[in-house]
Every structure is written in C-alpha cells, then in structure tokens.
Short mmCIF file of C-alpha atoms and ligand atoms in Angstrom, two decimals:
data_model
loop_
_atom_site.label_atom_id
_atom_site.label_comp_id
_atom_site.label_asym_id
_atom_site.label_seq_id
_atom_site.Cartn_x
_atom_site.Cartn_y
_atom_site.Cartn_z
CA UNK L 2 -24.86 -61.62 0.07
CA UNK L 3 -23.42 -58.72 -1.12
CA UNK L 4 -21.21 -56.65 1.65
CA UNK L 5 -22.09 -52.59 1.74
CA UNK L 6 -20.27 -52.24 4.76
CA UNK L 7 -19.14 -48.44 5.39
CA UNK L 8 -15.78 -47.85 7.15
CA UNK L 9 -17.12 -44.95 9.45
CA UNK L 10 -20.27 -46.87 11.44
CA UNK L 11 -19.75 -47.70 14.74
CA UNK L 12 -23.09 -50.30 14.55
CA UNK L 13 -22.71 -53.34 12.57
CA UNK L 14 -25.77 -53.93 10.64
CA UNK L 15 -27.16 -57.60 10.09
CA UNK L 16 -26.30 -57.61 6.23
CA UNK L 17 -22.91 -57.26 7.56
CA UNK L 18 -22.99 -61.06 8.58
CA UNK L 19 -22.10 -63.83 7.01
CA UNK L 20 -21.49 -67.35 6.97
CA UNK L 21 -18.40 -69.22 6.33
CA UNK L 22 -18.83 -72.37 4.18
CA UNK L 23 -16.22 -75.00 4.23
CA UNK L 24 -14.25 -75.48 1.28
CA UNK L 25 -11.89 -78.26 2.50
CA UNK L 26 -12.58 -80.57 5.16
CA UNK L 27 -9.71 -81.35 7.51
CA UNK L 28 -8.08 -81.91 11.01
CA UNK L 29 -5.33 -80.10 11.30
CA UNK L 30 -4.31 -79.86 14.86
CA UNK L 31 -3.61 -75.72 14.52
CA UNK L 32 -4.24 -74.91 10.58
CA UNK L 33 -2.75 -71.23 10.37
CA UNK L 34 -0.91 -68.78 8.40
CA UNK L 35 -2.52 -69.31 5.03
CA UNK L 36 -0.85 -67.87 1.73
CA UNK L 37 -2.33 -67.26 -1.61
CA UNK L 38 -0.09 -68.72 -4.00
CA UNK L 39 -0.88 -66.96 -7.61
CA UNK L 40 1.52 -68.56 -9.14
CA UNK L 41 0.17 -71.91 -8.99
CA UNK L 42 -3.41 -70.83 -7.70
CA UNK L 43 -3.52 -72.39 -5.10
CA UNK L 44 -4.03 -72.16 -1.22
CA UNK L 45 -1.28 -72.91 1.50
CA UNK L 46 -1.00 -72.92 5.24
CA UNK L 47 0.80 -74.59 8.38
CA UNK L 48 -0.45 -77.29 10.78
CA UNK L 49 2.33 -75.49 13.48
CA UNK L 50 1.61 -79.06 15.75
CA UNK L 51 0.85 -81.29 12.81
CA UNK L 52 4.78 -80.33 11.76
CA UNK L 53 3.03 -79.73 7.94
CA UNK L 54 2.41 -77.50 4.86
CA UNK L 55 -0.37 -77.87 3.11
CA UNK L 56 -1.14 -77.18 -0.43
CA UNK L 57 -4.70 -77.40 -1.90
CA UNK L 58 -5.99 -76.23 -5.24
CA UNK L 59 -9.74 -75.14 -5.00
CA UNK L 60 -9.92 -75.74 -8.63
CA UNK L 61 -9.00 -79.35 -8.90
CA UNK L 62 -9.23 -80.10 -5.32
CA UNK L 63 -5.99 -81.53 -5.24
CA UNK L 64 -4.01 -81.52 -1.60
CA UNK L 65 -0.86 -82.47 -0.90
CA UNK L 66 0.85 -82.78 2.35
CA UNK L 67 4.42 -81.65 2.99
CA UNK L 68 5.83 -83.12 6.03
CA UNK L 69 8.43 -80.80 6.96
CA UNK L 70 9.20 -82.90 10.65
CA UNK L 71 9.04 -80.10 13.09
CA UNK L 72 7.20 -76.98 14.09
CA UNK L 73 5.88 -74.89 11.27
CA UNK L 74 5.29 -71.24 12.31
CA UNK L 75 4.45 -69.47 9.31
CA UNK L 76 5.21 -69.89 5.27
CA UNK L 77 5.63 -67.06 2.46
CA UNK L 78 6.36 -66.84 -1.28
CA UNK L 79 9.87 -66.94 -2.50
CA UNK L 80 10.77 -64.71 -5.32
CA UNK L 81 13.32 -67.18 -6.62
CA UNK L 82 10.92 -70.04 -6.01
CA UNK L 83 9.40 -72.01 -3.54
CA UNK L 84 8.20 -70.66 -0.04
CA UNK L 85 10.67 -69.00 2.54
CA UNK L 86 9.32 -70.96 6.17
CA UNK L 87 9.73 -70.08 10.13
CA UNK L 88 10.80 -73.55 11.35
CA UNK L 89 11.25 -74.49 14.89
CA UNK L 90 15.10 -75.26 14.12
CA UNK L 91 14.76 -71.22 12.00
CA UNK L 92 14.08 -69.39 8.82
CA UNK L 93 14.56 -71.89 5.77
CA UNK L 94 13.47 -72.18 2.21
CA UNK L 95 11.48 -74.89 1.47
CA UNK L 96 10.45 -76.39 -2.01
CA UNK L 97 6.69 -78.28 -1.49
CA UNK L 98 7.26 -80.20 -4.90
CA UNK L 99 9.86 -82.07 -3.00
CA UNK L 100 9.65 -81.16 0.49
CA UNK L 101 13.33 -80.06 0.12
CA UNK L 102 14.18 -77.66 3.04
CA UNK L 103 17.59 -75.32 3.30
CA UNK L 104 18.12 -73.82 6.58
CA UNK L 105 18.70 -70.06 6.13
CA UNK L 106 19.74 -68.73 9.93
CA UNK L 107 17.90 -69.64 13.53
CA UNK L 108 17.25 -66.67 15.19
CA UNK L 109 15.88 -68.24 18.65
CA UNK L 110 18.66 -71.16 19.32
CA UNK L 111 19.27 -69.63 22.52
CA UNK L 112 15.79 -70.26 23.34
CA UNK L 113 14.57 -73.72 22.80
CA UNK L 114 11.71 -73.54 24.45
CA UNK L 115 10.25 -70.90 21.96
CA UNK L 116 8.80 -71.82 18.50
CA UNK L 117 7.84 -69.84 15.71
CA UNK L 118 4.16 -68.36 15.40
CA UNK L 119 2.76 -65.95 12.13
CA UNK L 120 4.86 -64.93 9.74
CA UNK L 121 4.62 -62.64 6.78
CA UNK L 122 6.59 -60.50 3.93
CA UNK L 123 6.53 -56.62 3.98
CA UNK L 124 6.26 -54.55 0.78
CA UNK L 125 10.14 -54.24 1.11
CA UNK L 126 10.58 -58.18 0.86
CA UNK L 127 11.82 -58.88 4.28
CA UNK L 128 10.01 -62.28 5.83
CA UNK L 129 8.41 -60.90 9.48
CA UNK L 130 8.13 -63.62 12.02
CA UNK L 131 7.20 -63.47 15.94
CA UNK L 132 7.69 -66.31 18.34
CA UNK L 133 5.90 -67.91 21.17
CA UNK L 134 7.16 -69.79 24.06
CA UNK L 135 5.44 -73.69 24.19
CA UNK L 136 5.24 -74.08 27.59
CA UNK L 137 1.77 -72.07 28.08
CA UNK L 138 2.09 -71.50 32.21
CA UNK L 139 5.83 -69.79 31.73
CA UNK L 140 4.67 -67.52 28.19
CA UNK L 141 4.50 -64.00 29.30
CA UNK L 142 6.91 -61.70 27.49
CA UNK L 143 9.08 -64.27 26.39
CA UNK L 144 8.72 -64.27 22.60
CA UNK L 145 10.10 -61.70 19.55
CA UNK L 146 9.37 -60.38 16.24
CA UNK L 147 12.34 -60.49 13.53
CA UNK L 148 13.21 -60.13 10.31
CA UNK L 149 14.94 -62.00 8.10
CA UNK L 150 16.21 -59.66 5.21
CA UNK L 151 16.74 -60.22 1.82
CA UNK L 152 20.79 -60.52 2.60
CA UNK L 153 19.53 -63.25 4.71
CA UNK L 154 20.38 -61.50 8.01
CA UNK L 155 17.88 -61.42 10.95
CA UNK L 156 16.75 -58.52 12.64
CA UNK L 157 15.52 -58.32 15.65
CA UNK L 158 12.54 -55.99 16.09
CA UNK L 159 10.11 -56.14 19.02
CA UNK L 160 10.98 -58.17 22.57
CA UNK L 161 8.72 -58.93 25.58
CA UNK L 162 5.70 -60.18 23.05
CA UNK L 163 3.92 -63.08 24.29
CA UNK L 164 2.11 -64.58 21.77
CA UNK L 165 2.90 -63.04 17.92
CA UNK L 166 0.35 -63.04 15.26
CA UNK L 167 -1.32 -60.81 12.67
CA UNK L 168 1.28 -59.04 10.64
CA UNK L 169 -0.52 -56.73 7.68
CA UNK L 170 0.93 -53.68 5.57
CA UNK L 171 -0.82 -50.65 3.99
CA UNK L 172 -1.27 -50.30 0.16
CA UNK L 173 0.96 -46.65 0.60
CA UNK L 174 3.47 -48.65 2.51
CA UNK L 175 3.65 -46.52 5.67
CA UNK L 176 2.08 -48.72 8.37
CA UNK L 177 2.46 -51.46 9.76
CA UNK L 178 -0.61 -53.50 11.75
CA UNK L 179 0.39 -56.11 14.45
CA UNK L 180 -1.28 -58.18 16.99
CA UNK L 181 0.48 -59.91 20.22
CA UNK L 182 -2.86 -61.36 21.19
CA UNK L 183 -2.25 -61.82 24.63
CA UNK L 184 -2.54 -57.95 24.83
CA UNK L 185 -6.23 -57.84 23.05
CA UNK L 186 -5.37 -55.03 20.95
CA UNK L 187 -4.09 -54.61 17.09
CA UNK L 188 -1.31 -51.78 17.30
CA UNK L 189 -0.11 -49.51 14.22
CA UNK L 190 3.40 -48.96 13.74
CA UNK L 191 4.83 -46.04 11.13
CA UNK L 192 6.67 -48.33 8.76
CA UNK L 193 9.88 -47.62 6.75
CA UNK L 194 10.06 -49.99 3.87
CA UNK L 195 13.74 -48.78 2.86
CA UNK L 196 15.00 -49.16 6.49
CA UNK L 197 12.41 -52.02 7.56
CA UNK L 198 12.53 -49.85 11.04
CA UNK L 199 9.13 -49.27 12.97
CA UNK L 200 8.08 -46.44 15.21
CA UNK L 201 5.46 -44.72 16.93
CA UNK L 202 3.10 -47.72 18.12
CA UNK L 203 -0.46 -46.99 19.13
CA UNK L 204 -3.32 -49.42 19.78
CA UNK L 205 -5.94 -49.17 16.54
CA UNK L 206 -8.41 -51.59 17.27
CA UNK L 207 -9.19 -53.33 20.73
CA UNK L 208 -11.07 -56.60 21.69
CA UNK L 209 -12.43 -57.53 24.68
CA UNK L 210 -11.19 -61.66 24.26
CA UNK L 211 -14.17 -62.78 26.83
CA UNK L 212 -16.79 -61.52 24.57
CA UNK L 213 -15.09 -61.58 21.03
CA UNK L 214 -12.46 -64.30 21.34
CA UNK L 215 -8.62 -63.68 21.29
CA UNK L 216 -7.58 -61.59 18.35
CA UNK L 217 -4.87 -63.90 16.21
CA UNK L 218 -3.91 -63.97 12.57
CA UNK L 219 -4.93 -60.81 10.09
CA UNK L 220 -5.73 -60.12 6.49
CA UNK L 221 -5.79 -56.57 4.74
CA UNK L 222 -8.32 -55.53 2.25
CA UNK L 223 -8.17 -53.40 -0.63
CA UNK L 224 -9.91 -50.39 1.28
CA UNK L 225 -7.28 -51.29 3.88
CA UNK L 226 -10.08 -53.11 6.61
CA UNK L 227 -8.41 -55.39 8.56
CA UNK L 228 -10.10 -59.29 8.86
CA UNK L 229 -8.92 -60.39 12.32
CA UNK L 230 -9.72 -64.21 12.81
CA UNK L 231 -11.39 -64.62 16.67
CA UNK L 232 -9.50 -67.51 18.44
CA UNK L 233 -12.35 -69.03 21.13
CA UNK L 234 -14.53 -66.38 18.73
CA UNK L 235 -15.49 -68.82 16.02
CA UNK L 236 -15.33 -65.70 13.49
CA UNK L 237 -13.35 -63.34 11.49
CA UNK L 238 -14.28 -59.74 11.87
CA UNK L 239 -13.78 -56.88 9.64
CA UNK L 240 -12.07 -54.04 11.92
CA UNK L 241 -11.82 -50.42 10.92
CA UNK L 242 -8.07 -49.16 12.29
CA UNK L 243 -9.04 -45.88 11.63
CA UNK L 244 -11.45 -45.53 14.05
CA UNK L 245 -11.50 -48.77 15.73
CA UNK L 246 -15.19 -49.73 14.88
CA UNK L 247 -15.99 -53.33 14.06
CA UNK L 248 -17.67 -53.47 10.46
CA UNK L 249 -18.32 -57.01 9.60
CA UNK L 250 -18.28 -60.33 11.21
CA UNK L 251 -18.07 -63.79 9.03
CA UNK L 252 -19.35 -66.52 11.40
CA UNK L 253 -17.52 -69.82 11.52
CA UNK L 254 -18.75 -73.12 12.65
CA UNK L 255 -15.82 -73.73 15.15
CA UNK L 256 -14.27 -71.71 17.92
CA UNK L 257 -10.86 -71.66 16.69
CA UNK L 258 -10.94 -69.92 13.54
CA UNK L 259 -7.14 -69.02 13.40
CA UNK L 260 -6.30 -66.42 10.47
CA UNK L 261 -7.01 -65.61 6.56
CA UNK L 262 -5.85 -64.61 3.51
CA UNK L 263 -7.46 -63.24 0.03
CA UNK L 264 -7.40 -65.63 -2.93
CA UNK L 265 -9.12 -66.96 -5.83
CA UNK L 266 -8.12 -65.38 -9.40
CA UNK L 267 -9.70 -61.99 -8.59
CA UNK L 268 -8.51 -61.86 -4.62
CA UNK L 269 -12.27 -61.88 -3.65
CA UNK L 270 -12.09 -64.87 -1.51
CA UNK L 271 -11.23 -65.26 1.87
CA UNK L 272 -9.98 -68.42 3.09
CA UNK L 273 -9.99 -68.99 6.82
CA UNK L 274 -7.63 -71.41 8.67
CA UNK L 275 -8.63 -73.38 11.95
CA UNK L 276 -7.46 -75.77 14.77
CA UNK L 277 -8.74 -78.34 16.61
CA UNK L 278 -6.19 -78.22 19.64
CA UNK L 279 -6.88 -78.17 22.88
CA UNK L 280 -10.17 -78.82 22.54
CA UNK L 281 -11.92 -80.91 24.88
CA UNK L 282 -13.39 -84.34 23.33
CA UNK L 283 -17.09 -82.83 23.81
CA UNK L 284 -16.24 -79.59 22.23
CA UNK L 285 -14.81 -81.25 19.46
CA UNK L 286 -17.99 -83.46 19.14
CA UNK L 287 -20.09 -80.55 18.76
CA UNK L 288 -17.96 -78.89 15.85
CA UNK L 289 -16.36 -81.83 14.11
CA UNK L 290 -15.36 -80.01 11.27
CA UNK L 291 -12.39 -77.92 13.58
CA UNK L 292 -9.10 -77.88 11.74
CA UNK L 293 -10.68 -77.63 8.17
CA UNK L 294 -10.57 -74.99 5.50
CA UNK L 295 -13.61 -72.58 5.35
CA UNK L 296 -14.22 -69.90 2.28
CA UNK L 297 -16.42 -66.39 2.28
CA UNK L 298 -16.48 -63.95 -0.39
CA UNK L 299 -17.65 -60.67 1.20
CA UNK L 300 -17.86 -58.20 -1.26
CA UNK L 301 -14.44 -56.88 -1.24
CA UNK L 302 -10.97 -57.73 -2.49
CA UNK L 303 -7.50 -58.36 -1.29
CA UNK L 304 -4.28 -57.69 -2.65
CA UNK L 305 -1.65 -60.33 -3.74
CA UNK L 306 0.33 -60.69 -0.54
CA UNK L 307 4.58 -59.62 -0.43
CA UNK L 308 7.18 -61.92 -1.43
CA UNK L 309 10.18 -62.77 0.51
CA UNK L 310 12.94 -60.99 -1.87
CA UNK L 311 16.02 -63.12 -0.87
ZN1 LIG X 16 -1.91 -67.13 14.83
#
C-alpha cells in the first residue's frame, strides 16, 4: 500500500494504516534501539534484559548473537569501526565480529541502581544516551541524558527524566526531538551541533498513553515525520511535530512494539523492535511472536542515521 499521507491533516485516513509483517522471529526479552548498519547492510539492536546485540542481515538471513554480559541500553555506528554502546558498567566501544568491548567512561557509577535506556548520535557525532532507574516503584526523576563527545568526555545534559527514549535530529540540524515517556509528550529542543547545547524545550506532539500506549523509541523521516513506536500500543505512529497531528499508524501484532529505524539499501524500510517483558503468561500466549523483528515499508524514506565521531 502506497502511503499519501499529508503532513497538515488532523484526521488519519484508513489508507494511512498498515500492517507490520515480521521479518525475524525472536524472543528477545526487550528488543530496542535498532541501527541500520550500511556498511555491512545489515540490522542491529539491544535485548537491554537479554544483556545482547544482535546482528541480522535481511538479505542472507544470517543472525548472530553478541553476548556482551550486562545491560545493553542503546548501540551506534563507530566512525573508526565497530559500534560505540551504553553499557550498564558505561559508554564503551564494542566490536560484534568478536564481541570485544573497551570501556570508554561510566557516567552513572554513582548510581547503581540506574541503567542505560536509548541512545543515539547527533549530526555533530556526539553518542546521546538517557538512563532509567531499574527498580520501577522508586523511578520518578531519577534518570539523565548525556553525551559522550568525540574527545570521549561526557556531558551531562538533562536531569530529573524518568524514563529516556526517542532521540531524533532534523535534516537542517537545528532541532532536536526527545521523549521521557513517562511524561506522554515528544518535546523539541533548538539544537547547536557546534556546541552540542540545547535550549528552548516545548512539547510537539502529545499522547494520551491509556488510549495510544506509552510513547518510547523514535525514527525521523526524510520529510522530517517522526515514527514513535507505542509501548502497551502495539503500533508505530507517524506524528507531525509541526502541528502535533497523528498521520499514520503501522499496526503491530504485539503490545510492546519498542522503537525503529530506516533501512534496506534505499532507507525505505522500517524495522520495528519489540519485547516480551513483563508480560503476563496469557498475554504472551495470545501474541507469541513478542520480542521478534517486524518490517513495513510505508511510502517514505529515512536517512542514514549519525555516527559516533570518536
Ligand atoms: Zn525505549
């Protein structure tokens, strides 16, 4: 189905909705943060409670496992090679053609009862990643978004978050989008990509979680439409942050669909990570197929994403 979706209408019209198909059937416990690797073609993501990254060629179907021991936030592309990664124990590179890892600097060791959540690179090459505290009860406010720069310092950007996610930058460089789901909302920031400072927040886009699902992980398109993936949702919606209108919805079979990213050769693909956790045993009968990979191509492209510089 071909997607003629306009970026001004408030109503979303039925040929705006589509169907995930599954490309890659799995159980990862939370699949997230998914990364299209052109140099390699091929697809990879975090189980964050699995302690993995995966790598999967849609071509060739081949999957590999890295086992990297320990909580997996997020994963990017490394300029010089390899993927930078937010670990539990910090930022690290990590090689996943021998699992290698190299810690780089741990921004949260005074606070061991956070772990990393989504992470991504911003036009400037700086790796972005937010935190979330495990225990769920004690969670409010207690996370962070950083940076770690190309020098390899770490920055620390935003405090009081609760649960990070959804990092995304415009084509022109000037914006940043982010989501702390807890507070239902995407929020702009102006973005300075010589200074890496942000300013001037404002909520773009906001989602009532009871009827949508909780808004987590983000991709950007070429027209600069945000795809917001719809934890407790089961779909990934197409969000206009210029005027807050919902455009598109791709409907997945499970509740957890968790975030997504562009790939394929031309970028018209969009991959979709999900999780199976915390889902009761009769919940998880009725969509057995939580934690796999699912694939829709709706019309419009991404970009390649930003690679960590350092
Ligand atoms: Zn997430």
């Amino acid at each position: 189905m071909k997607f003629y979706g306009s970026t001004n209408g408030i109503t979303m019209e039925s040929e705006n909705i589509f169907t995930a198909e599954l490309e890659f059937e799995h159980d990862a416990l939370l699949g997230e943060g998914p990364i299209w690797d052109w140099r390699t073609g091929s697809l990879c993501w975090v189980d964050i409670e699995g302690f993995a990254v995966h790598r999967y060629d849609p071509e060739t179907r081949n999957h590999k496992i890295i086992d990297v021991g320990q909580y997996v936030g997020s994963i990017a592309i490394r300029r010089s090679g390899g993927l930078i990664a937010a670990l539990k124990s910090g930022f690290a590179s990590l090689d996943p053609d021998t699992g290698e890892i190299e810690n780089i600097a741990d921004a949260e060791s005074h606070l061991p009862g956070n772990r990393f959540n989504d992470g991504k690179c911003d036009p400037a090459g700086r790796f972005w990643a937010g935190s979330l505290a495990l225990d769920e009860k004690e969670r409010d406010g207690k996370a962070n978004l950083y940076y770690l720069d190309v020098d390899c310092s770490v920055h620390l950007m935003k405090s009081g978050v609760t649960i990070s996610n959804g990092l995304a930058w415009t084509r022109d460089e000037r914006t940043m989008y982010y989501i702390d789901s807890q507070t239902q909302r995407v929020v702009a920031y102006d973005y300075d990509s010589i200074s890496g400072d942000i300013s001037h927040p404002r909520t773009v886009i906001e989602v009532n979680a009871l009827e949508k699902g909780w808004p987590d992980g983000m991709a950007i398109d070429e027209e600069g439409m945000l795809w917001v993936a719809h934890w407790d949702g089961g779909h990934v919606c197409r969000w206009n942050p210029h005027t807050g209108a919902e455009l598109a919805e791709i409907r997945v079979p499970v509740s957890r669909p968790t975030s997504s990213v562009f790939g394929g050769e031309d970028f018209d693909t969009l991959y979709i990570t999900t999780a199976r956790t915390g889902l009761e045993p009769e919940m998880l009968a009725r969509q057995p197929l939580a934690g796999s990979i699912f694939k829709c191509r709706p019309g419009v492209r991404g970009l390649p994403m930003n690679e960590f510089g350092g």
